[in-house]
Every structure is written in structure tokens, then in C-alpha cells.
XYZ file of C-alpha atoms in Angstrom:
47
model
C -15.496 12.074 10.178
C -17.354 9.275 8.991
C -15.427 6.637 6.648
C -17.888 7.257 3.695
C -17.378 10.589 4.103
C -13.554 10.136 4.312
C -13.522 7.699 1.279
C -15.550 10.067 -0.810
C -12.815 12.610 -0.590
C -15.133 15.721 -0.741
C -13.892 17.212 2.562
C -10.436 15.742 2.096
C -7.570 18.558 2.023
C -4.863 18.364 -0.488
C -2.341 17.440 2.324
C -4.471 14.611 3.585
C -4.848 13.388 -0.027
C -0.876 13.515 -0.542
C -0.414 11.564 2.895
C -2.880 8.697 1.583
C -1.201 8.697 -1.675
C 2.223 8.249 -0.520
C 1.275 5.732 2.087
C -0.458 3.760 -0.562
C 2.559 4.060 -2.929
C 4.911 3.097 0.079
C 2.733 -0.030 0.613
C 3.184 -0.995 -2.926
C 7.004 -0.553 -3.035
C 7.072 -2.548 0.186
C 5.063 -5.133 -1.193
C 7.118 -5.360 -4.327
C 10.646 -5.491 -2.328
C 9.309 -8.613 0.035
C 8.243 -10.251 -3.436
C 11.760 -9.858 -4.896
C 13.644 -10.825 -1.697
C 11.749 -13.890 -0.935
C 10.682 -14.912 -4.695
C 13.454 -17.746 -4.525
C 11.793 -18.738 -1.137
C 8.401 -19.006 -2.980
C 9.821 -20.874 -5.930
C 10.876 -23.775 -3.567
C 7.577 -23.742 -1.930
C 5.775 -24.395 -5.197
C 8.129 -26.703 -6.846
């Protein structure tokens, strides 16, 4: 499957769409947790 066809989503099944959605959601949650955990560290770098 070509990447353009994949991103277009016309041949995407519901299960594939759900996996992609939850993977993206998990990526956002992990990024937010990393930002919260290291926010003090980042503030010390700036100041």
C-alpha cells in the first residue's frame, strides 16, 4: 500500500483507523506527561 493511499484513508478499515487514532492519542498523552515531569528542569534551563 502506497503511503498516499494510506493517508487518504479510502481503503482504511475501521480497526486500522482506531489503531492509528489511539496511537496518536497515546503519543499526545506521553508528550504531555514528559512536559509535566520535566517542566522544572526546563524552567531551570531557561532562567
